[in-house]
Tab-separated table of C-alpha atoms in Angstrom:
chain	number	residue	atom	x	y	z
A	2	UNK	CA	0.000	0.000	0.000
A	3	UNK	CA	1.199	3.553	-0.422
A	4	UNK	CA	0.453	7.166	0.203
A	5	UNK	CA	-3.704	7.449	1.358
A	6	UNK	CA	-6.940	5.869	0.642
A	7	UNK	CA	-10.572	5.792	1.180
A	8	UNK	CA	-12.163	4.146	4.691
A	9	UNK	CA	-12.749	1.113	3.471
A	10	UNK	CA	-16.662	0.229	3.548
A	11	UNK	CA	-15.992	-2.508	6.313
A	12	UNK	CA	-13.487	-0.456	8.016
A	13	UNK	CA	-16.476	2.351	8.060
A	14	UNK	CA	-17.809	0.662	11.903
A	15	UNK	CA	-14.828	1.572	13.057
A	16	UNK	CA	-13.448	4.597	11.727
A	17	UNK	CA	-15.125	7.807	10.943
A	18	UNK	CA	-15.519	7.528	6.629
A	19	UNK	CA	-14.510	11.256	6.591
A	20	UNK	CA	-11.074	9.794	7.417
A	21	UNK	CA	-8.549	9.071	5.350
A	22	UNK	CA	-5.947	6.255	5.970
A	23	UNK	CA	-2.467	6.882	4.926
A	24	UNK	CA	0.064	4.130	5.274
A	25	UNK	CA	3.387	5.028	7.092
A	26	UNK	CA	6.424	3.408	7.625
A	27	UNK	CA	8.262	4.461	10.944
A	28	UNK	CA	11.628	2.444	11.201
A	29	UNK	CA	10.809	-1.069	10.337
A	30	UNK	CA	7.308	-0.877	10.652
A	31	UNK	CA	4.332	-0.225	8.777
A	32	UNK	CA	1.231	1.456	9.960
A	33	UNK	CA	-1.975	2.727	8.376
A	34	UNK	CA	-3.532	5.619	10.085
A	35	UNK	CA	-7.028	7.255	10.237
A	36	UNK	CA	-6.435	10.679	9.543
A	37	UNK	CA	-9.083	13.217	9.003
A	38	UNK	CA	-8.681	14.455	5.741
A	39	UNK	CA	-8.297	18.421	6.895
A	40	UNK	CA	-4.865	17.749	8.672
A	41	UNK	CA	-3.907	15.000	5.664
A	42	UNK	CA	-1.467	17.271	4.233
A	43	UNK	CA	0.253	18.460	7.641
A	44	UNK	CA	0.203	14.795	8.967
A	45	UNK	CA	2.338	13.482	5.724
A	46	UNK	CA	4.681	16.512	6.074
A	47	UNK	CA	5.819	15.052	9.359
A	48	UNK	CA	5.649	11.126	8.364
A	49	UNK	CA	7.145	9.140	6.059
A	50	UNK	CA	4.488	7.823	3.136
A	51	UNK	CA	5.442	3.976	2.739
């Protein structure tokens, strides 16, 4: 996965679907955050996109 995508319809129970996820990769890990999609563009600033 890289960069951001939709909630996912099953993910939607979960998360809030104005969110977006965006896939990071801190060190050796991968994550996939719910970010709302106002702060999207500050959040990947400070993150590395995967």
């Amino acid at each position: 996965m890289h960069g951001n995508r939709p909630v996912a319809m099953g993910e939607s129970w979960d998360v809030n679907p104005s969110c977006r996820i965006l896939a990071v990769r801190i060190g050796e890990r991968s994550l996939e955050l719910a970010v709302p999609e106002a702060d999207l563009a500050a959040v990947g600033d400070v993150l590395p996109l995967t």
